[in-house]
Each structure stands twice: as structure tokens, then as C-alpha cells.
Coordinates of C-alpha atoms and ligand atoms in Angstrom, one line a residue:
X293 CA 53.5 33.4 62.3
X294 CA 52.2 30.6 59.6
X295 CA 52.2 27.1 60.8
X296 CA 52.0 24.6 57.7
X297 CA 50.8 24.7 54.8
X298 CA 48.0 22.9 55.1
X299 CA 45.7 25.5 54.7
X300 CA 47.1 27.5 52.3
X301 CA 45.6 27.7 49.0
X302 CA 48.6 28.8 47.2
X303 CA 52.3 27.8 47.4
X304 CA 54.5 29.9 49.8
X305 CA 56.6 32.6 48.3
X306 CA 60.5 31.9 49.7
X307 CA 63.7 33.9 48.7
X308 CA 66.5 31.5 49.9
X309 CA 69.3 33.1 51.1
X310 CA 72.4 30.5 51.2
X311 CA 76.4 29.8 51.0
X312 CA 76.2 26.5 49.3
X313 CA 77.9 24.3 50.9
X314 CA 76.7 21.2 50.6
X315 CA 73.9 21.0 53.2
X316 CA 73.0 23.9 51.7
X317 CA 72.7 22.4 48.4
X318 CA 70.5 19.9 49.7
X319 CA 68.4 22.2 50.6
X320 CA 68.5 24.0 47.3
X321 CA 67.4 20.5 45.8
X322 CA 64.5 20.4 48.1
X323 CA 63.1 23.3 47.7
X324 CA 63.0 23.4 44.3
X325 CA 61.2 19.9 43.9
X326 CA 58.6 21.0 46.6
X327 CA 55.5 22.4 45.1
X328 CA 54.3 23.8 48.0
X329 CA 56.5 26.5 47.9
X330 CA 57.6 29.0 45.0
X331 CA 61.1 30.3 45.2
X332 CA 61.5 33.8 43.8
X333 CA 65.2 34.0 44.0
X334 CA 68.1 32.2 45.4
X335 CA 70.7 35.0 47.5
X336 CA 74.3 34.0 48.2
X337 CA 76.6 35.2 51.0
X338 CA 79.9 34.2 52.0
X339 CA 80.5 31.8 54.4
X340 CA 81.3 28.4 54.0
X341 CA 83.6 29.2 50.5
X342 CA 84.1 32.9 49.5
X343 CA 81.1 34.4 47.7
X344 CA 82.5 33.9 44.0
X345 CA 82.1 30.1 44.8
X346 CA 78.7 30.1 46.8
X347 CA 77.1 32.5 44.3
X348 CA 78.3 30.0 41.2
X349 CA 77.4 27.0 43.5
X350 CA 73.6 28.5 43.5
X351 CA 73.9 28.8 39.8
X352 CA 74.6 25.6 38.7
X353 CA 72.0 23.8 41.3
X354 CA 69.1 26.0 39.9
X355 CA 70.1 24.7 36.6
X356 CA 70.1 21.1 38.1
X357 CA 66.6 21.5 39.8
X358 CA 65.6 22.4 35.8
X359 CA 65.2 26.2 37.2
X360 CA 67.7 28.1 34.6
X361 CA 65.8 30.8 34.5
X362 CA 65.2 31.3 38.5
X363 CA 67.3 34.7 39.9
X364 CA 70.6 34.3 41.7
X365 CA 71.7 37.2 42.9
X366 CA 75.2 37.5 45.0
X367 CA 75.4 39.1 48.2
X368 CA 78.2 40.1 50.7
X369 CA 81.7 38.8 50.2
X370 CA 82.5 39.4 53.6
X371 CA 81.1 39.8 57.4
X372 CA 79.9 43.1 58.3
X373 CA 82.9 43.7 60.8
X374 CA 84.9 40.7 61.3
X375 CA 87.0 38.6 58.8
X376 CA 85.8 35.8 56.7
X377 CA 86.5 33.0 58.5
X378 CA 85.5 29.6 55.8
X379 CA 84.4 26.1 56.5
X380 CA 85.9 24.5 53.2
X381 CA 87.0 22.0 55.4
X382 CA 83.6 20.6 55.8
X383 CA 82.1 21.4 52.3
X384 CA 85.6 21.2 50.1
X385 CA 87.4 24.1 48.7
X386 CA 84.6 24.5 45.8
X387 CA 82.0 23.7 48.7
X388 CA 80.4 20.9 46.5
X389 CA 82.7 18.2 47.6
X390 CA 84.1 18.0 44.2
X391 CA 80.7 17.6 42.5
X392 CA 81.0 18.7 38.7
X393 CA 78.1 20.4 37.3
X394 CA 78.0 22.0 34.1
X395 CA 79.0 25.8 34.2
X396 CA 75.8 28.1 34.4
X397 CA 74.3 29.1 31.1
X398 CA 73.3 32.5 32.6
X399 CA 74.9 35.5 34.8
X400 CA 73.7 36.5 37.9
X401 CA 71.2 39.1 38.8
X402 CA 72.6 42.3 38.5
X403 CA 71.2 43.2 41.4
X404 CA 73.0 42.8 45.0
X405 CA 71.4 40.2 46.7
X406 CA 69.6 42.7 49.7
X407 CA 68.1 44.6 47.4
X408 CA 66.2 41.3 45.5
X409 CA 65.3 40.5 49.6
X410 CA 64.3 44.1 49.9
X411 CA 62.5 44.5 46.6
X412 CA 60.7 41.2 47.1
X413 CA 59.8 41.8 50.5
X414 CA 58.1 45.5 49.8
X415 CA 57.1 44.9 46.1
X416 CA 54.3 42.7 46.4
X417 CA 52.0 42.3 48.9
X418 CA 51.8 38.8 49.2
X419 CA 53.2 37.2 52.6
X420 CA 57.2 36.4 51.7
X421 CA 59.4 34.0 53.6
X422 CA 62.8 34.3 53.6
X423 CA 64.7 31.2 54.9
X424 CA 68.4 31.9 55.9
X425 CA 70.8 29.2 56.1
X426 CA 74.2 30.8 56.1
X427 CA 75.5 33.9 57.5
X428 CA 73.0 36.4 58.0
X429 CA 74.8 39.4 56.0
X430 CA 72.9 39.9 53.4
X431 CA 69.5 39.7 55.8
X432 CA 71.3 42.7 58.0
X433 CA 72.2 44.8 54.9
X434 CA 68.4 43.8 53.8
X435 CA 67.4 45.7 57.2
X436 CA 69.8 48.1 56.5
X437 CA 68.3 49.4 52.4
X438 CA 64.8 48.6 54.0
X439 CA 63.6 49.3 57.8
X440 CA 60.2 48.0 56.5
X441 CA 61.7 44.8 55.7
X442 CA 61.4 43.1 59.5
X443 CA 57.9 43.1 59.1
X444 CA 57.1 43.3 55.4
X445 CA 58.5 39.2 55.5
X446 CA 55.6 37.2 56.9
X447 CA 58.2 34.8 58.0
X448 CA 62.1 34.6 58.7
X449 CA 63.3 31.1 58.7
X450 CA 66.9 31.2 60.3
X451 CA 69.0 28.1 61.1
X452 CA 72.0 29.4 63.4
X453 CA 72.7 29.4 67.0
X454 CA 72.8 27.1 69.7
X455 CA 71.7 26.4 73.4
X456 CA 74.3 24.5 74.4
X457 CA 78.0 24.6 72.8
X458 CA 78.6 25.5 69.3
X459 CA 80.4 23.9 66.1
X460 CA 82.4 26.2 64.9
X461 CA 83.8 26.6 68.2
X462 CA 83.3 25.4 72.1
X463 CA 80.2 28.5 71.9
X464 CA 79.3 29.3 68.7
X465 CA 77.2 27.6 65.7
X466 CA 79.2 28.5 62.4
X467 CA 76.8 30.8 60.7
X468 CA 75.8 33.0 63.8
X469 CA 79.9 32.8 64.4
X470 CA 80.7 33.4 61.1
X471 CA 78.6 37.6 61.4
X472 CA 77.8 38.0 64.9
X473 CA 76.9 41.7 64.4
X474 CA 75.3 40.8 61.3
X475 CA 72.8 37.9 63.7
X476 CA 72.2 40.6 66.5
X477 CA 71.2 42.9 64.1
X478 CA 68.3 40.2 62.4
X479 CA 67.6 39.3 66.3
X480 CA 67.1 42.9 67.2
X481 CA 64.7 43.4 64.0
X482 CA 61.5 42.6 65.2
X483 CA 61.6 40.1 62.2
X484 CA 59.2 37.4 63.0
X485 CA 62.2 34.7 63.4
X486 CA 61.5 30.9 63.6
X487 CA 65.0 29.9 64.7
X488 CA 66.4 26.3 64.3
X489 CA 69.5 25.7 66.7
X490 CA 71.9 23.0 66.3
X491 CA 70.1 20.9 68.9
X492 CA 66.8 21.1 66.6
X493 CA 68.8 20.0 63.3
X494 CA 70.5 17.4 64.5
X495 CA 67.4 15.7 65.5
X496 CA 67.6 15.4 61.5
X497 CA 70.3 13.1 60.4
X498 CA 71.5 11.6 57.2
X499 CA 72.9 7.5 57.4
X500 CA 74.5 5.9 54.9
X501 CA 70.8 3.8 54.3
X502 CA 69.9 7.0 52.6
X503 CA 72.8 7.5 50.5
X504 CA 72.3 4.1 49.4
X505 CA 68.8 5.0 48.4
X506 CA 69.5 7.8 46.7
X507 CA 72.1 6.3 44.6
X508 CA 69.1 4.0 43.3
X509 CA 68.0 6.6 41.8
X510 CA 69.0 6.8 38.2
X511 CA 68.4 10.8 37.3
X512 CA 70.9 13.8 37.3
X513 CA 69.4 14.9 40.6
X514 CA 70.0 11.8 42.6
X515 CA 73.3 11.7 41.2
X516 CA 74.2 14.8 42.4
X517 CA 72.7 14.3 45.8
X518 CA 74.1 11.3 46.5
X519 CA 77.9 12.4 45.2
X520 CA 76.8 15.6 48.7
X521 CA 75.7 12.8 50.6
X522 CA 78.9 10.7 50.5
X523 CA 81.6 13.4 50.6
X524 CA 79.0 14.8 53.6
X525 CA 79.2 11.6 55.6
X526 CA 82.2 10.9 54.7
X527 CA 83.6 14.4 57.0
X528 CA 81.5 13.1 59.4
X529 CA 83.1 9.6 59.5
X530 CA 86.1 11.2 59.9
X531 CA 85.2 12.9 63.2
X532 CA 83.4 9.5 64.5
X533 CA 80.0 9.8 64.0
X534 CA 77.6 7.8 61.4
X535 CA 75.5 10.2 60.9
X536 CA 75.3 14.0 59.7
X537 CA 73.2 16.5 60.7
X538 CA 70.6 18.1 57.8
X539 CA 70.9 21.6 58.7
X540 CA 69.7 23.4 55.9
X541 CA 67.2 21.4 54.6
X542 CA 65.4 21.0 57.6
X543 CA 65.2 24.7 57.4
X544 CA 63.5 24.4 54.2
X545 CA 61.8 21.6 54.9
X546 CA 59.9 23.8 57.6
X547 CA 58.8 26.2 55.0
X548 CA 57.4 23.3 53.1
X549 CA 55.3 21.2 56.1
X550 CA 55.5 23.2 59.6
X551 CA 54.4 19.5 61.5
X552 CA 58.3 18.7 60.9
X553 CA 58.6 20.3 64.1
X554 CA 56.1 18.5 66.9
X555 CA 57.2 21.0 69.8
X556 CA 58.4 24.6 69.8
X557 CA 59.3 27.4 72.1
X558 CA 59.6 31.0 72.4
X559 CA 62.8 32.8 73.4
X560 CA 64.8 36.3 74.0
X561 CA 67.7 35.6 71.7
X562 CA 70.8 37.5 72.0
X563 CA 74.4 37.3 70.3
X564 CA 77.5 38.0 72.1
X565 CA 80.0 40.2 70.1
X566 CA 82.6 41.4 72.4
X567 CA 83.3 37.9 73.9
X568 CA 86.8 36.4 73.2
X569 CA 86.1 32.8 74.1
X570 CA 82.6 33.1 73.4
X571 CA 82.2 35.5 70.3
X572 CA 79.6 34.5 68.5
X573 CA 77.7 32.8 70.8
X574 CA 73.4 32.7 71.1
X575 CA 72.5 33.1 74.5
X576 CA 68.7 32.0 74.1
X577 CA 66.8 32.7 77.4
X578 CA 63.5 30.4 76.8
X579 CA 62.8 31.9 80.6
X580 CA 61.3 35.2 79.2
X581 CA 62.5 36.8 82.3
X582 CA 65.7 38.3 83.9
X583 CA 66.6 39.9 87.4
X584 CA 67.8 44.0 86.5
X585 CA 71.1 44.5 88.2
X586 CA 71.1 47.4 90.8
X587 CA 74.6 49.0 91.8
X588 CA 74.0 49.7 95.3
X589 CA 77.4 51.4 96.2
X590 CA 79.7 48.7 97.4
X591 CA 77.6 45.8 95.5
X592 CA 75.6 45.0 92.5
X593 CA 72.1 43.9 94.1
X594 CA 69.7 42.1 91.8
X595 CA 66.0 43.5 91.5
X596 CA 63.0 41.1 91.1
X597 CA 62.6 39.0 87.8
X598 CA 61.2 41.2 85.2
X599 CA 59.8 40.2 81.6
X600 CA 62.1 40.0 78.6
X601 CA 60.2 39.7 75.1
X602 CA 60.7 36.9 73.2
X603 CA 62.4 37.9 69.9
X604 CA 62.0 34.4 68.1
X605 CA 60.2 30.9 67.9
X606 CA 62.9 27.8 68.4
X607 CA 61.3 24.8 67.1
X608 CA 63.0 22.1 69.9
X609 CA 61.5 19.0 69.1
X610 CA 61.6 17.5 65.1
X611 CA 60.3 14.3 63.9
X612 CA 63.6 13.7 62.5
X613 CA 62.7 10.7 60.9
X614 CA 60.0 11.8 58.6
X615 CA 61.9 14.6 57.3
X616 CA 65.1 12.5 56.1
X617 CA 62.6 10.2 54.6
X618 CA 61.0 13.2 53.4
X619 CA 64.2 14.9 51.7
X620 CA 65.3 11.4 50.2
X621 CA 61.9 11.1 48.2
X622 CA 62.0 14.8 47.3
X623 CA 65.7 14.4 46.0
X624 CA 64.9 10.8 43.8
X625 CA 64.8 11.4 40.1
Ligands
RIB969 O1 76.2 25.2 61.6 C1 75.6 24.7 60.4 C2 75.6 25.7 59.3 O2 76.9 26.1 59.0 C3 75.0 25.2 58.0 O3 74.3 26.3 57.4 C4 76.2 24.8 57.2 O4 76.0 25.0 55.8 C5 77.2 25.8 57.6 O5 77.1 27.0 56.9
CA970 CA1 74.8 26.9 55.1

């Protein structure tokens, strides 16, 4: 597992896999104004709009970020076993809270987006990491064309889950809800996963002070990112709160400068998919140990605690401050 990039001669190679959404455009934004990382490609998946709109989202920010020429290649339009369930009433029906942007000058990769994940991961030896910031679909059907590809990316950047309570409902964080199977599957991988939880991203919050720094800025960049900013903390006015949480960024922002994160943990990680109230839920047992359950006849006894492995890395504590600050100065053009 990398930390930082302090030491690293060369800028990281990323694939982005996203369903911008405007958090997710953020983090778009970021990562391609941050030289310490090369994206290869940007992969869309359904999820917060249908795939039509997140994959010509990705389009038209690449062009925005001055990266026309960067693959975008489209994914899965729907979960691998549930229904598409959307969040268009956080990110707008076009999932870019209304922002125009010219229409892209180019198509998309021809290719389906798990095979550019596949192809990148086995094609060159250099480490890869993929960060995933909406449902992980494409990353199971990535597993799926490629066994090799768990450990063929150096790194798997995944924000999704939570420890306690969910947003999309009482349990479950949206994108982990949004594909449970899909999330077991990348759990159960053997992926080297660095997983940030809703409790570690919204330790990262965006305040109207930075909208009103960002509209300072005079370039077509800031522009844009302040016009996400305001219909973002807008939503979030509307439930009561004054701040909104940078989900996706942060999740690129770890890619970028690991000492974002000043404490983290390791975990079993598990998904519940048969649950009614609690589909989708992460159970995330930072114990490392359970108690085997023995039917003894009349009862269920319960054997001495026995080790579980940890199947990811949960950055818990972020210096939420620096980052924001961080992402505003990246996004100022
Ligand atoms: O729960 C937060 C996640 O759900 C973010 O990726 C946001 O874009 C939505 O997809
Ligand atoms: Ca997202």
C-alpha cells in the first residue's frame, strides 16, 4: 500500500471511475489540475443520473480541465442485480446542478469502461490506482473480464460505506447501496482497498467562505466550480446544515498527498445483501476478530474469538481543513 507521494519520482497513474454528480465533478476538477498524479482515463457508471448523463458529464469536465483528448469511456447503465435507484435529487436531473458546459467535441472510448480498467491495470507494468467514487459496477465487472485485476492495481481508492448509519438510507451510504453485490464483490477481491466511509469525508466540508473564494476567481474553471459549490450547499441548506461534505474529492485528494489522512485503521469489511432494512449496509469490523457460532443441539454456543483478515485500510481521522483549502487552490483559475 503507497502512502504519499512524497517519495515518488513520477506522478501516480489513476483511472477515475465516477457518476458525476457534482461532488464527483469536483473531484474530476481536482484531479486534473494536480500534477502529482496522471489520469489515464475517466470510467462512468450509473448512479447518481443514468449512465447517458454521467458518461457526457465526464466528457464535458475533461474538456473543462483543458483534457479533450483524455479517454472517457462509459460503463454499466445499471447495478449488477438490483434496480437503479438515482440521487438526482441531490446532484439535479442533469447531475451538474444546471451547470452548462459546451457539448463534448469528441465521442467516447469505444471501449466499455471495465475493459479500459482491465486493460490499464494488466497492460503496463507500472503500479495503477484506480479511485472509485460511485457505484462499484464497473470495478466488479473489471474483476469479472480480469481475475488478475485485484492485484495488478497497486491501489484501490473507494469512497462508500459507513460505520455508523447511512445516507441513502437509515444503513446504507448511497454508492455501496446503490450495488451491494457489485461492493461485496470489490471487498471480497483481495484488492488492496483504502476505504473512505462517510464518517472520514465528512471530516471534509465545504462553507459558503469557499464558495465565496472560488467565485473570486475569474477563469472558466472557478466558474464552473463555484456554480457545483452553490447548487451543492444549497441541497444542503435545505436539509439544515451549512456545510457539505467533499466526498469525492477527498478521495482523490488521497491519491494526490496521503498525509490528508493523519490516522487510519484496518478492517474486515463486509456488505449486507439480503437485508430488507439494512440492504446495502457495510458492516466494518475494525476488531479483526469474531466468535464462530457452534449449534450445540438445543442452542447456538459461541466458540472463542478467532481472527478475521482485514480486507481494507479506513482512513478515520482527516485534516479536513487543509484539504478544503487544498481543493479551493487547486480549483482557482
Ligand atoms: O455517499 C456519497 C456518494 O454518493 C458520493 O460519491 C456522491 O457522489 C454520491 O454518489
Ligand atoms: Ca459519486
Amino acid at each position: 500500500m503507497p502512502e504519499g507521494n512524497a517519495a515518488r519520482p513520477e506522478p501516480r497513474r489513476v483511472i477515475l471511475d465516477c457518476d458525476p454528480g457534482i461532488d464527483d465533478a469536483l473531484a474530476i476538477l481536482l484531479a486534473l489540475r494536480s500534477p502529482e498524479i496522471r489520469v489515464e482515463a475517466i470510467t462512468a457508471v450509473a448512479g447518481n443520473v443514468p449512465l447517458e448523463r454521467t458518461a457526457e458529464n465526464a466528457l464535458k469536465l475533461t474538456e473543462l480541465a483543458g483534457c479533450p483528448d483524455l479517454p472517457v469511456a462509459a460503463g454499466a447503465s445499471h447495478p449488477l442485480e438490483r434496480k437503479l435507484e438515482l440521487a438526482d435529487f441531490v446532484h439535479g436531473p442533469d447531475g451538474l446542478g444546471g451547470l452548462e458546459l459546451p457539448a463534448p467535441s469528441r465521442s467516447l472510448d469505444p471501449r466499455p469502461a471495465w475493459e479500459v480498467l482491465a486493460q490499464a491495470a494488466l497492460g503496463n507494468p507500472e503500479p495503477l490506482t484506480v479511485v472509485a467514487v460511485g457505484p462499484l459496477t464497473n470495478i466488479a465487472l473489471a474483476l469479472e473480464a480480469a481475475p488478475d485485476f485485484a492485484w495488478q492495481v497497486e491501489e484501490l481508492i473507494v469512497m462508500g460505506g459507513s460505520e455508523c448509519g447511512g445516507n441513502a438510507t437509515p444503513a446504507a451510504e448511497y454508492n455501496v447501496y446503490a450495488d451491494p453485490e457489485a461492493a461485496q464483490k470489490v471487498f471480497a477481491s483481495g484488492a488492496q482497498i483504502t476505504l473512505l466511509t462517510l464518517e472520514a469525508t465528512r471530516q471534509a466540508t465545504l462553507r459558503r467562505e469557499h464558495l465565496e473564494r472560488l467565485r473570486g476567481g475569474g477563469g472558466p474553471v472557478s466558474r464552473a466550480a463555484a456554480h457545483l459549490a452553490a447548487y451543492y450547499l444549497d441541497f444542503a441548506a435545505s436539509h439544515g446544515a451549512d456545510a457539505a461534505a467533499l466526498h469525492d474529492p477527498l478521495a482523490v485528494g488521497l491519491a494526490i498527498d496521503r498525509s490528508f489522512a493523519t490516522e487510519t485503521v484496518s478492517a474486515n469489511v463486509q456488505v449486507e445483501t439480503r437485508g430488507e432494512i439494512t440492504y446495502g449496509a457495510t458492516v466494518i469490523n475494525r476488531r479483526l476478530s469474531a466468535r464462530p457460532r457452534i449449534d450445540a443441539g438445543e442452542f447456538i454456543r459461541r466458540g472463542d474469538p478467532e481472527p478475521v483478515a482485514p480486507n481494507a485500510r479506513l482512513p478515520v481521522k482527516i485534516d479536513g481543513e487543509r484539504f478544503t483549502a487544498f481543493l479551493i487552490d487547486r480549483l482557482l483559475d
